[in-house]
Amino acid sequence: MQTIPIRGARTFQVAKLALAAVALAGCTTVQTPTKSDPLEGLNRTIFTVNDKLDQYALKPVAKGYVWVTPQPVRDSVTNFFSNIGDVYIAANNLLQLKITDGVEDIMRIVINTVFGVGGLFDVATLAKLPKHDNDLGLTLGHYGVPAGPYLVLPLFGPSTVRDAVGSIGNYYINPLSYIHPDGLSWALYGLNVVNTRANLLGASDVLEGAALDKYSFVRNAYLQRRQYLLSDGKQSQALPNYGEEAPLPKYEDVEGGAATAPAASGATSATAPQAASAAGATAGSTGTAAAPEAASGTSESPPLDLNGGPETTQIPAGQLVPPTRFNFPSFKLR
């Protein structure tokens, strides 16, 4: 009789769970699904099932793990699995021809394995070697494979079609998949899941208290995070050019060319008072308020005394000039 290998049986069991979830939510629909989430009805059902499993099973186990395990031990467990994760991170960086990042990942593995007692201590970070984040889904995206619709996988959580395919490759790249006996491999996978959930207890509490719609919050956060990683931490979209939408007025371009010198930014401390005094003298000699009228279109108003004292700066009303000792640009109020 032909038997299915144990590793193949794992994949077969995951496929059965996925088909069961599809059958469970096959009739669930959403009236107005978003463009990036056309399967929102199905995804919400699976999300609810995952959330209940986390609420009644995984989260209590993670809290018990935190209660019985000291913080230094949990840190060592985190470092151990992080060191193992650097193996497939290095592989994907090399597949994307990011040679520098791939070499740094390999150096992290060697240093943490040799000097960090099998990865229990993160010596590479102390040696200023950066920690990267990469996987096969990002490698596929790097070479132009579209993300596809958003998916919520049973037990595994948020994903996309591309990332779901990439997770299969990550399973075969992960060294934990080749540990014998298979019971030990499954135990290490389980410990990694519980330890990761324990590290996220605080974040989940904030999510439950802040998000009105947990599903939408998790979906948007996941998609934005993946886009951020795919763009190597750079902005995926350029900032809007506000100058084209709402151009700022040119304050120095006043009617009649009056008082253009004070409007120039960076004028010397002597230029502003001289220009203001010249404007006041012109108004006094002609008997009209030419400068004020050009600025405001009103009748003559008394000059403003900004500084006070024996050495004052007399400027016409309707024109605002800051104290010259601050060397600020001046503005003409319309």
XYZ file of N, CA and C in Angstrom, residues 95-224:
390
model
N 18.978 35.805 -3.900
C 18.137 35.621 -5.078
C 17.761 36.955 -5.715
N 17.636 37.994 -4.912
C 17.331 39.328 -5.435
C 18.577 40.100 -5.834
N 19.730 39.425 -5.787
C 21.031 40.024 -6.155
C 21.407 41.182 -5.234
N 20.914 41.133 -4.008
C 21.348 42.088 -2.985
C 22.534 41.464 -2.264
N 23.681 41.553 -2.910
C 24.854 40.815 -2.452
C 25.310 41.304 -1.081
N 25.317 42.610 -0.888
C 25.778 43.161 0.394
C 24.904 42.672 1.540
N 23.586 42.762 1.361
C 22.672 42.296 2.414
C 22.821 40.797 2.648
N 22.966 40.036 1.564
C 23.121 38.594 1.715
C 24.392 38.216 2.462
N 25.492 38.905 2.162
C 26.750 38.626 2.862
C 26.624 39.003 4.339
N 25.959 40.129 4.633
C 25.759 40.523 6.029
C 24.914 39.496 6.775
N 23.898 38.942 6.100
C 23.076 37.912 6.736
C 23.900 36.664 7.033
N 24.754 36.265 6.098
C 25.602 35.091 6.325
C 26.569 35.353 7.481
N 27.110 36.552 7.543
C 28.004 36.895 8.655
C 27.251 36.860 9.982
N 25.987 37.321 9.976
C 25.179 37.259 11.199
C 25.010 35.813 11.650
N 24.710 34.920 10.709
C 24.504 33.508 11.053
C 25.768 32.915 11.672
N 26.917 33.181 11.040
C 28.182 32.612 11.523
C 28.518 33.157 12.908
N 28.414 34.482 13.081
C 28.795 35.097 14.353
C 27.862 34.641 15.475
N 26.542 34.669 15.211
C 25.603 34.285 16.268
C 25.671 32.796 16.586
N 25.956 31.977 15.576
C 26.048 30.542 15.828
C 27.306 30.184 16.607
N 28.424 30.832 16.263
C 29.702 30.497 16.894
C 29.859 31.196 18.237
N 29.688 32.499 18.227
C 29.925 33.287 19.444
C 28.656 33.507 20.272
N 27.497 33.240 19.697
C 26.237 33.428 20.416
C 25.638 32.142 20.921
N 26.462 31.086 21.044
C 26.026 29.796 21.590
C 24.825 29.279 20.795
N 25.028 29.050 19.525
C 23.961 28.510 18.688
C 22.857 29.492 18.385
N 23.113 30.775 18.552
C 22.109 31.785 18.263
C 21.301 32.215 19.457
N 21.633 31.742 20.650
C 20.880 32.157 21.840
C 21.146 33.602 22.222
N 22.264 34.147 21.763
C 22.608 35.537 22.038
C 22.891 36.236 20.710
N 22.347 37.448 20.590
C 22.475 38.204 19.344
C 23.757 39.029 19.378
N 24.881 38.367 19.126
C 26.175 39.046 19.130
C 26.344 39.883 17.869
N 25.725 39.467 16.757
C 25.890 40.182 15.491
C 25.347 41.598 15.564
N 24.252 41.802 16.274
C 23.719 43.157 16.418
C 24.680 44.030 17.206
N 25.306 43.455 18.234
C 26.323 44.209 18.980
C 27.516 44.544 18.095
N 27.758 43.719 17.067
C 28.840 43.978 16.116
C 28.404 44.900 14.981
N 27.230 45.543 15.108
C 26.725 46.527 14.148
C 26.358 45.902 12.804
N 26.002 44.621 12.791
C 25.506 43.998 11.570
C 23.979 44.124 11.545
N 23.408 44.776 10.535
C 21.954 45.023 10.535
C 21.159 43.751 10.322
N 19.962 43.762 10.876
C 19.009 42.660 10.713
C 18.070 43.009 9.564
N 17.955 42.149 8.557
C 17.104 42.391 7.408
C 15.816 41.580 7.526
N 14.890 41.868 6.618
C 13.609 41.164 6.577
C 13.294 40.861 5.117
N 13.226 39.596 4.788
C 12.978 39.208 3.406
C 12.373 37.815 3.377
N 11.688 37.498 2.297
C 11.117 36.165 2.117
C 10.854 35.950 0.637
N 10.352 34.768 0.303
C 10.161 34.419 -1.098
C 9.046 35.239 -1.740
N 8.036 35.622 -0.968
C 6.995 36.483 -1.510
C 7.553 37.814 -1.987
N 8.468 38.394 -1.213
C 9.111 39.641 -1.622
C 10.034 39.415 -2.813
N 10.653 38.239 -2.880
C 11.501 37.939 -4.038
C 10.668 37.865 -5.314
N 9.515 37.228 -5.238
C 8.623 37.187 -6.401
C 8.172 38.596 -6.783
N 7.833 39.416 -5.780
C 7.442 40.792 -6.066
C 8.587 41.606 -6.644
N 9.809 41.315 -6.218
C 10.983 42.023 -6.733
C 11.134 41.810 -8.239
N 10.742 40.650 -8.714
C 10.852 40.349 -10.142
C 9.535 40.559 -10.894
N 8.636 41.321 -10.306
C 7.460 41.784 -11.034
C 6.216 40.952 -10.889
N 6.211 39.947 -10.039
C 4.999 39.147 -9.853
C 3.988 39.973 -9.048
N 2.780 40.196 -9.555
C 1.801 41.002 -8.812
C 1.368 40.309 -7.533
N 0.936 41.117 -6.572
C 0.541 40.570 -5.265
C -0.739 39.758 -5.351
N -1.651 40.151 -6.226
C -2.932 39.459 -6.294
C -3.850 39.879 -5.162
N -5.025 39.278 -5.069
C -5.976 39.661 -4.022
C -5.447 39.355 -2.622
N -5.947 40.119 -1.680
C -5.635 39.885 -0.271
C -6.317 38.616 0.198
N -5.588 37.819 0.987
C -6.106 36.562 1.500
C -5.865 36.475 3.002
N -6.787 35.843 3.692
C -6.581 35.462 5.087
C -6.515 33.946 5.124
N -5.343 33.409 5.466
C -5.145 31.965 5.466
C -5.562 31.377 6.813
N -6.184 30.212 6.806
C -6.535 29.563 8.078
C -5.284 29.309 8.912
N -5.320 29.726 10.162
C -4.246 29.570 11.140
C -3.031 30.460 10.871
N -2.777 30.819 9.613
C -1.582 31.595 9.292
C -1.832 33.095 9.223
N -3.074 33.510 9.031
C -3.384 34.921 9.082
C -3.274 35.635 7.754
N -2.992 36.964 7.776
C -3.035 37.790 6.558
C -1.960 37.394 5.557
N -2.339 37.507 4.277
C -1.418 37.163 3.201
C -1.991 37.715 1.901
N -1.319 37.425 0.807
C -1.828 37.660 -0.542
C -1.595 36.378 -1.334
N -2.108 36.339 -2.553
C -1.885 35.153 -3.375
C -0.387 34.931 -3.582
N 0.336 36.004 -3.877
C 1.786 35.871 -4.087
C 2.496 35.428 -2.815
N 2.148 36.010 -1.682
C 2.814 35.650 -0.431
C 2.443 34.241 0.016
N 1.217 33.811 -0.306
C 0.818 32.440 0.039
C 1.655 31.424 -0.736
N 1.900 31.700 -2.018
C 2.771 30.815 -2.803
C 4.194 30.870 -2.261
N 4.645 32.084 -1.895
C 5.997 32.219 -1.358
C 6.185 31.513 -0.035
N 5.120 31.414 0.768
C 5.251 30.748 2.068
C 5.548 29.263 1.910
N 5.107 28.669 0.802
C 5.426 27.259 0.562
C 6.926 27.098 0.348
N 7.509 28.010 -0.430
C 8.954 27.969 -0.626
C 9.723 28.241 0.643
N 9.198 29.165 1.479
C 9.872 29.450 2.742
C 9.902 28.232 3.660
N 8.868 27.399 3.551
C 8.830 26.188 4.381
C 9.998 25.265 4.032
N 10.293 25.144 2.745
C 11.361 24.236 2.331
C 12.744 24.856 2.490
N 12.817 26.198 2.612
C 14.107 26.847 2.868
C 14.428 26.847 4.355
N 13.407 26.846 5.201
C 13.599 26.933 6.639
C 14.314 25.680 7.164
N 15.424 25.837 7.882
C 16.140 24.661 8.409
C 15.312 23.825 9.369
N 14.297 24.414 10.021
C 13.475 23.632 10.943
C 12.748 22.498 10.229
N 12.522 22.652 8.930
C 11.794 21.630 8.188
C 12.612 20.359 8.003
N 13.919 20.399 8.250
C 14.785 19.250 7.990
C 15.342 18.641 9.280
N 14.733 19.004 10.407
C 15.157 18.440 11.688
C 14.456 17.109 11.914
N 15.215 16.112 12.349
C 14.669 14.789 12.653
C 14.887 14.482 14.135
N 13.982 13.805 14.767
C 12.730 13.272 14.225
C 11.708 14.368 13.954
N 10.658 14.023 13.221
C 9.654 15.014 12.834
C 8.910 15.596 14.032
N 8.798 14.819 15.102
C 8.156 15.351 16.299
C 8.912 16.535 16.868
N 10.231 16.474 16.828
C 11.034 17.601 17.296
C 10.854 18.810 16.394
N 10.760 18.559 15.081
C 10.537 19.664 14.149
C 9.217 20.364 14.430
N 8.156 19.586 14.642
C 6.860 20.177 14.966
C 6.898 20.906 16.305
N 7.610 20.368 17.280
C 7.712 21.022 18.584
C 8.408 22.379 18.472
N 9.452 22.454 17.660
C 10.155 23.724 17.467
C 9.276 24.737 16.741
N 8.529 24.253 15.750
C 7.582 25.148 15.079
C 6.550 25.686 16.079
N 6.037 24.810 16.924
C 5.059 25.250 17.911
C 5.640 26.235 18.909
N 6.861 25.974 19.359
C 7.506 26.897 20.283
C 7.722 28.260 19.637
N 8.073 28.259 18.360
C 8.268 29.529 17.652
C 6.964 30.307 17.575
N 5.858 29.603 17.302
C 4.556 30.278 17.223
C 4.165 30.856 18.575
N 4.300 30.077 19.653
C 3.925 30.556 20.979
C 4.816 31.713 21.411
N 6.115 31.610 21.153
C 7.024 32.679 21.545
C 6.740 33.960 20.760
N 6.447 33.816 19.468
C 6.100 34.997 18.668
C 4.820 35.630 19.172
N 3.820 34.804 19.502
C 2.556 35.354 20.019
C 2.767 36.028 21.366
N 3.654 35.490 22.178
C 3.942 36.122 23.466
C 4.582 37.492 23.272
N 5.431 37.624 22.267
C 6.052 38.923 21.996
C 5.058 39.950 21.471
N 3.913 39.490 20.987
C 2.907 40.393 20.419
C 1.721 40.621 21.350
N 1.817 40.203 22.591
C 0.690 40.386 23.508
C 0.351 41.859 23.694
N 1.359 42.677 23.880
C 1.105 44.110 24.061
C 0.485 44.744 22.835
N 0.970 44.366 21.644
C 0.434 44.938 20.406
C -1.018 44.522 20.194
N -1.353 43.279 20.514
C -2.732 42.832 20.339
C -3.674 43.550 21.295
N -3.221 43.850 22.504
C -4.064 44.593 23.450
C -4.346 46.000 22.933
N -3.327 46.643 22.354
C -3.533 47.972 21.776
C -4.492 47.894 20.598
N -4.353 46.863 19.773
C -5.242 46.705 18.620
C -6.688 46.529 19.052
N -6.917 45.704 20.049
C -8.281 45.466 20.505
C -8.907 46.716 21.115
N -8.081 47.575 21.700
C -8.626 48.776 22.314
C -8.773 49.951 21.378
N -8.020 49.946 20.245
C -7.998 51.129 19.386
C -8.753 50.942 18.081
N -8.747 49.745 17.517
C -9.322 49.537 16.191
C -10.829 49.324 16.276
N -11.587 50.103 15.496
C -13.021 49.898 15.427
C -13.343 48.662 14.587
N -12.573 48.426 13.543
C -12.736 47.261 12.679
C -11.380 46.564 12.598
N -11.210 45.516 13.393
C -9.915 44.833 13.450
C -9.518 44.266 12.101
N -10.483 43.759 11.364
C -10.166 43.160 10.070
C -9.547 44.190 9.121
N -10.205 45.349 8.987
C -9.691 46.383 8.083
C -8.342 46.907 8.552
N -8.181 47.045 9.864
C -6.923 47.546 10.404
C -5.777 46.582 10.079
N -5.992 45.294 10.325
C -4.949 44.299 10.065
C -4.649 44.209 8.571
N -5.687 44.239 7.751
C -5.484 44.169 6.297
C -4.659 45.344 5.791
N -5.040 46.558 6.166
C -4.322 47.730 5.683
C -2.886 47.763 6.204
N -2.707 47.390 7.473
C -1.363 47.375 8.038
C -0.481 46.356 7.324
N -1.043 45.186 7.020
C -0.262 44.148 6.345
C 0.143 44.591 4.939
N -0.811 45.106 4.167
C -0.518 45.499 2.791
C 0.477 46.649 2.746
N 0.349 47.595 3.654
C 1.292 48.711 3.679
C 2.681 48.246 4.096
